[in-house]
Amino acid sequence: MAPKYNRKKQTHHKPNTGKGSSKKSLYIIIAALAIASILIVAYFAGAFNSTSPSGPQTSPTLTTTSTAVPNQTPATSNTKVLLQTSMGNITIQLFDDKPITTQNFLNLVAAGKYDGTVFHRIMKSFMIQGGAINENLPTIKDEIGSNNHNYQYTIAMAKTKAPNSAASGFFINTVDNSGIIYDDGTKFDDTYTAFGKVIEGKDTVDKIANVPVTYSQGELSQPTQTVTLISATLIS
């Protein structure tokens, strides 16, 4: 039963209908939804646009329509580099058709620049990235051609979105990324120079790829344990 009000008092006081409280609750809900929307937009903008200033970017909608034949790889050379990591060894065989990129990599190896660095960015179904050197190193020219393919277990140079911006960073593809096409039509293989392939230690690559990660710069890629590149050595 509704409460009775004294008629005289009703001429001076309005009954509490709850409208003020309802409006306040509505404002709180609207504010919460606005904040949530901003956070969601910020997250996706960070995760899919430019989360890492010097590494390959994933895409929320990728198309795997590459017509490249998986066995159609560049001619390999006799040059091999051993990457000794805290999780095992990886042997890289370099390609003959990327002379600028391979020579730059070999120069850094010979100078010991990679020794003691870490794999700082790990995405299990994408790539493992290392080779970041805290020095002002010169950049090199991209070597992109019809035979440039980021197949599984190939090694490629990390870079920004700007052409010819690779310096020392590299990544090893943990899956076949050769068919990635971004929303703007840019192809992964037209951006990142693949200059070698893993011939031994694929199991080590897989172990590194399975290291637990946490969020960093809007993407799930920051390893929660340190994976060190102890040394990089030319072995032939």
Short mmCIF file of C-alpha atoms in Angstrom, two decimals:
data_model
loop_
_atom_site.label_atom_id
_atom_site.label_comp_id
_atom_site.label_asym_id
_atom_site.label_seq_id
_atom_site.Cartn_x
_atom_site.Cartn_y
_atom_site.Cartn_z
CA MET A 1 0.00 0.00 0.00
CA ALA A 2 1.32 3.44 -0.96
CA PRO A 3 2.06 5.76 1.99
CA LYS A 4 -0.48 8.51 2.68
CA TYR A 5 0.61 12.11 2.66
CA ASN A 6 -0.93 15.03 4.59
CA ARG A 7 -2.60 17.19 1.97
CA LYS A 8 -1.26 20.39 3.51
CA LYS A 9 2.28 19.09 3.56
CA GLN A 10 1.96 17.95 -0.03
CA THR A 11 1.51 21.56 -1.10
CA HIS A 12 4.99 22.30 0.25
CA HIS A 13 6.93 19.06 -0.22
CA LYS A 14 7.08 16.80 -3.24
CA PRO A 15 7.11 13.07 -2.54
CA ASN A 16 10.45 11.31 -3.26
CA THR A 17 9.83 9.69 -6.65
CA GLY A 18 13.43 8.49 -7.08
CA LYS A 19 13.90 10.51 -10.26
CA GLY A 20 17.02 12.26 -8.94
CA SER A 21 18.57 8.96 -7.93
CA SER A 22 17.66 7.38 -11.27
CA LYS A 23 19.21 10.23 -13.21
CA LYS A 24 22.37 9.99 -11.11
CA SER A 25 22.60 6.25 -11.77
CA LEU A 26 22.00 6.83 -15.48
CA TYR A 27 24.83 9.39 -15.61
CA ILE A 28 27.16 6.94 -13.85
CA ILE A 29 26.29 4.17 -16.33
CA ILE A 30 26.82 6.49 -19.32
CA ALA A 31 30.19 7.64 -17.94
CA ALA A 32 31.28 4.05 -17.32
CA LEU A 33 30.30 3.03 -20.85
CA ALA A 34 32.19 6.01 -22.29
CA ILE A 35 35.35 5.12 -20.35
CA ALA A 36 35.07 1.47 -21.40
CA SER A 37 34.69 2.49 -25.05
CA ILE A 38 37.78 4.71 -24.85
CA LEU A 39 39.82 1.89 -23.30
CA ILE A 40 38.67 -0.61 -25.93
CA VAL A 41 39.51 1.76 -28.80
CA ALA A 42 42.91 2.54 -27.26
CA TYR A 43 43.69 -1.13 -26.84
CA PHE A 44 42.91 -2.10 -30.42
CA ALA A 45 44.64 0.97 -31.80
CA GLY A 46 47.76 0.04 -29.88
CA ALA A 47 47.62 -3.66 -30.60
CA PHE A 48 47.15 -3.44 -34.33
CA ASN A 49 48.69 -0.23 -35.55
CA SER A 50 52.10 0.61 -34.15
CA THR A 51 52.67 -1.27 -30.93
CA SER A 52 56.34 -1.90 -31.54
CA PRO A 53 58.32 0.88 -33.21
CA SER A 54 60.88 -1.54 -34.65
CA GLY A 55 59.17 -4.82 -35.35
CA PRO A 56 56.67 -6.59 -37.56
CA GLN A 57 53.03 -5.76 -36.99
CA THR A 58 50.14 -8.15 -36.92
CA SER A 59 46.74 -7.26 -38.37
CA PRO A 60 43.23 -7.78 -36.95
CA THR A 61 42.05 -8.92 -40.36
CA LEU A 62 44.71 -10.65 -42.41
CA THR A 63 44.27 -12.45 -45.68
CA THR A 64 46.37 -15.49 -46.49
CA THR A 65 46.15 -15.44 -50.25
CA SER A 66 49.83 -15.76 -51.08
CA THR A 67 50.42 -17.74 -54.27
CA ALA A 68 54.06 -18.40 -53.39
CA VAL A 69 55.08 -22.04 -53.36
CA PRO A 70 56.50 -23.01 -49.93
CA ASN A 71 59.47 -24.84 -51.51
CA GLN A 72 60.35 -21.86 -53.68
CA THR A 73 62.94 -20.44 -51.28
CA PRO A 74 65.98 -18.33 -52.16
CA ALA A 75 69.24 -20.08 -52.89
CA THR A 76 71.07 -20.66 -49.64
CA SER A 77 74.75 -20.02 -49.12
CA ASN A 78 77.33 -21.93 -47.11
CA THR A 79 77.32 -19.17 -44.53
CA LYS A 80 75.86 -20.22 -41.19
CA VAL A 81 75.50 -18.44 -37.88
CA LEU A 82 75.05 -20.16 -34.52
CA LEU A 83 72.77 -18.41 -32.05
CA GLN A 84 73.45 -19.74 -28.56
CA THR A 85 70.49 -18.88 -26.35
CA SER A 86 69.59 -19.56 -22.74
CA MET A 87 67.01 -22.08 -24.03
CA GLY A 88 69.18 -23.90 -26.59
CA ASN A 89 71.02 -23.36 -29.86
CA ILE A 90 69.68 -22.16 -33.21
CA THR A 91 71.64 -22.46 -36.47
CA ILE A 92 70.79 -20.00 -39.23
CA GLN A 93 71.74 -20.54 -42.88
CA LEU A 94 71.86 -17.27 -44.80
CA PHE A 95 70.46 -16.60 -48.28
CA ASP A 96 72.63 -15.60 -51.24
CA ASP A 97 70.20 -13.09 -52.71
CA LYS A 98 70.18 -10.61 -49.78
CA PRO A 99 73.81 -9.37 -49.76
CA ILE A 100 73.17 -6.06 -47.98
CA THR A 101 71.10 -7.62 -45.23
CA THR A 102 73.32 -10.65 -44.68
CA GLN A 103 76.50 -8.56 -44.62
CA ASN A 104 74.98 -6.19 -42.09
CA PHE A 105 73.96 -9.17 -39.94
CA LEU A 106 77.42 -10.73 -40.25
CA ASN A 107 79.11 -7.44 -39.34
CA LEU A 108 77.06 -7.22 -36.15
CA VAL A 109 77.79 -10.87 -35.35
CA ALA A 110 81.53 -10.37 -35.88
CA ALA A 111 81.52 -7.28 -33.66
CA GLY A 112 79.75 -9.20 -30.88
CA LYS A 113 76.86 -6.74 -30.89
CA TYR A 114 74.25 -9.45 -30.37
CA ASP A 115 76.02 -11.11 -27.46
CA GLY A 116 74.09 -10.73 -24.22
CA THR A 117 70.97 -9.27 -25.83
CA VAL A 118 67.50 -10.70 -25.22
CA PHE A 119 64.43 -11.84 -27.10
CA HIS A 120 62.26 -8.95 -26.00
CA ARG A 121 59.09 -9.62 -28.00
CA ILE A 122 57.45 -13.04 -28.27
CA MET A 123 54.17 -13.91 -29.98
CA LYS A 124 53.66 -17.67 -30.16
CA SER A 125 51.65 -17.75 -33.38
CA PHE A 126 53.59 -14.99 -35.10
CA MET A 127 57.32 -14.56 -34.34
CA ILE A 128 60.08 -14.21 -31.75
CA GLN A 129 62.03 -10.95 -31.91
CA GLY A 130 65.49 -10.03 -30.69
CA GLY A 131 68.60 -8.15 -31.74
CA ALA A 132 67.70 -4.79 -30.23
CA ILE A 133 70.98 -2.95 -29.62
CA ASN A 134 71.09 0.23 -27.58
CA GLU A 135 73.25 2.09 -30.05
CA ASN A 136 72.68 4.55 -32.85
CA LEU A 137 73.31 2.15 -35.71
CA PRO A 138 73.01 2.98 -39.42
CA THR A 139 69.97 1.64 -41.21
CA ILE A 140 70.15 -0.53 -44.32
CA LYS A 141 68.26 -0.73 -47.59
CA ASP A 142 65.34 -3.15 -47.86
CA GLU A 143 65.94 -6.11 -50.16
CA ILE A 144 62.45 -6.99 -51.25
CA GLY A 145 61.85 -8.99 -54.39
CA SER A 146 59.53 -11.59 -55.88
CA ASN A 147 61.43 -14.29 -54.01
CA ASN A 148 61.12 -12.71 -50.57
CA HIS A 149 58.98 -14.98 -48.37
CA ASN A 150 58.49 -14.99 -44.61
CA TYR A 151 57.89 -18.72 -44.32
CA GLN A 152 57.94 -20.54 -41.00
CA TYR A 153 61.42 -20.59 -39.43
CA THR A 154 62.84 -17.92 -41.72
CA ILE A 155 64.72 -15.02 -40.13
CA ALA A 156 63.93 -11.47 -41.21
CA MET A 157 64.90 -7.93 -40.31
CA ALA A 158 62.68 -6.00 -37.92
CA LYS A 159 62.00 -2.36 -38.80
CA THR A 160 59.55 0.47 -38.50
CA LYS A 161 56.87 1.06 -41.11
CA ALA A 162 59.23 3.44 -42.91
CA PRO A 163 61.14 1.97 -45.88
CA ASN A 164 64.82 1.16 -45.37
CA SER A 165 64.62 1.47 -41.57
CA ALA A 166 66.09 -1.89 -40.50
CA ALA A 167 69.27 -1.72 -38.39
CA SER A 168 69.97 -4.63 -36.01
CA GLY A 169 66.65 -6.06 -34.84
CA PHE A 170 65.55 -9.37 -36.30
CA PHE A 171 62.74 -11.86 -35.87
CA ILE A 172 62.21 -15.54 -36.58
CA ASN A 173 58.83 -16.42 -38.05
CA THR A 174 57.19 -19.10 -35.90
CA VAL A 175 54.48 -19.69 -38.51
CA ASP A 176 54.12 -19.04 -42.25
CA ASN A 177 53.55 -15.26 -42.35
CA SER A 178 54.11 -14.94 -46.11
CA GLY A 179 50.41 -14.57 -46.86
CA ILE A 180 49.66 -11.67 -44.52
CA ILE A 181 48.02 -8.74 -46.25
CA TYR A 182 47.12 -5.71 -44.14
CA ASP A 183 43.91 -3.71 -44.35
CA ASP A 184 45.66 -1.04 -46.43
CA GLY A 185 46.78 -3.66 -48.97
CA THR A 186 50.39 -3.79 -47.76
CA LYS A 187 51.90 -7.26 -47.95
CA PHE A 188 54.08 -8.64 -45.19
CA ASP A 189 56.58 -9.98 -47.73
CA ASP A 190 56.82 -6.52 -49.32
CA THR A 191 57.87 -5.05 -45.97
CA TYR A 192 60.20 -7.41 -44.11
CA THR A 193 63.37 -8.81 -45.71
CA ALA A 194 63.81 -12.54 -45.04
CA PHE A 195 67.53 -13.28 -45.27
CA GLY A 196 67.98 -16.79 -43.92
CA LYS A 197 66.33 -19.84 -42.40
CA VAL A 198 66.68 -22.05 -39.34
CA ILE A 199 68.31 -25.37 -40.27
CA GLU A 200 68.92 -26.62 -36.73
CA GLY A 201 67.23 -25.75 -33.47
CA LYS A 202 63.64 -25.39 -34.60
CA ASP A 203 62.70 -26.99 -31.29
CA THR A 204 64.52 -24.14 -29.53
CA VAL A 205 62.55 -21.60 -31.54
CA ASP A 206 59.36 -23.35 -30.47
CA LYS A 207 60.43 -23.37 -26.82
CA ILE A 208 61.14 -19.65 -26.90
CA ALA A 209 57.80 -19.05 -28.63
CA ASN A 210 56.03 -20.82 -25.76
CA VAL A 211 57.52 -18.64 -23.01
CA PRO A 212 54.70 -17.04 -20.96
CA VAL A 213 54.06 -13.43 -21.92
CA THR A 214 52.18 -10.44 -20.58
CA TYR A 215 50.78 -7.26 -22.13
CA SER A 216 53.17 -4.56 -23.31
CA GLN A 217 52.30 -1.54 -25.45
CA GLY A 218 48.84 -2.92 -26.13
CA GLU A 219 49.80 -6.44 -27.19
CA LEU A 220 50.43 -9.76 -25.49
CA SER A 221 54.16 -10.05 -26.22
CA GLN A 222 56.31 -9.18 -23.20
CA PRO A 223 58.10 -12.33 -21.94
CA THR A 224 57.73 -12.92 -18.22
CA GLN A 225 61.12 -14.64 -18.09
CA THR A 226 64.38 -13.52 -19.64
CA VAL A 227 65.45 -15.33 -22.80
CA THR A 228 69.05 -14.35 -23.51
CA LEU A 229 70.95 -14.51 -26.77
CA ILE A 230 74.22 -15.50 -25.13
CA SER A 231 76.30 -15.28 -28.30
CA ALA A 232 76.06 -15.18 -32.09
CA THR A 233 78.94 -16.83 -33.93
CA LEU A 234 79.86 -17.33 -37.59
CA ILE A 235 80.45 -21.06 -37.99
CA SER A 236 81.14 -21.30 -41.75
#
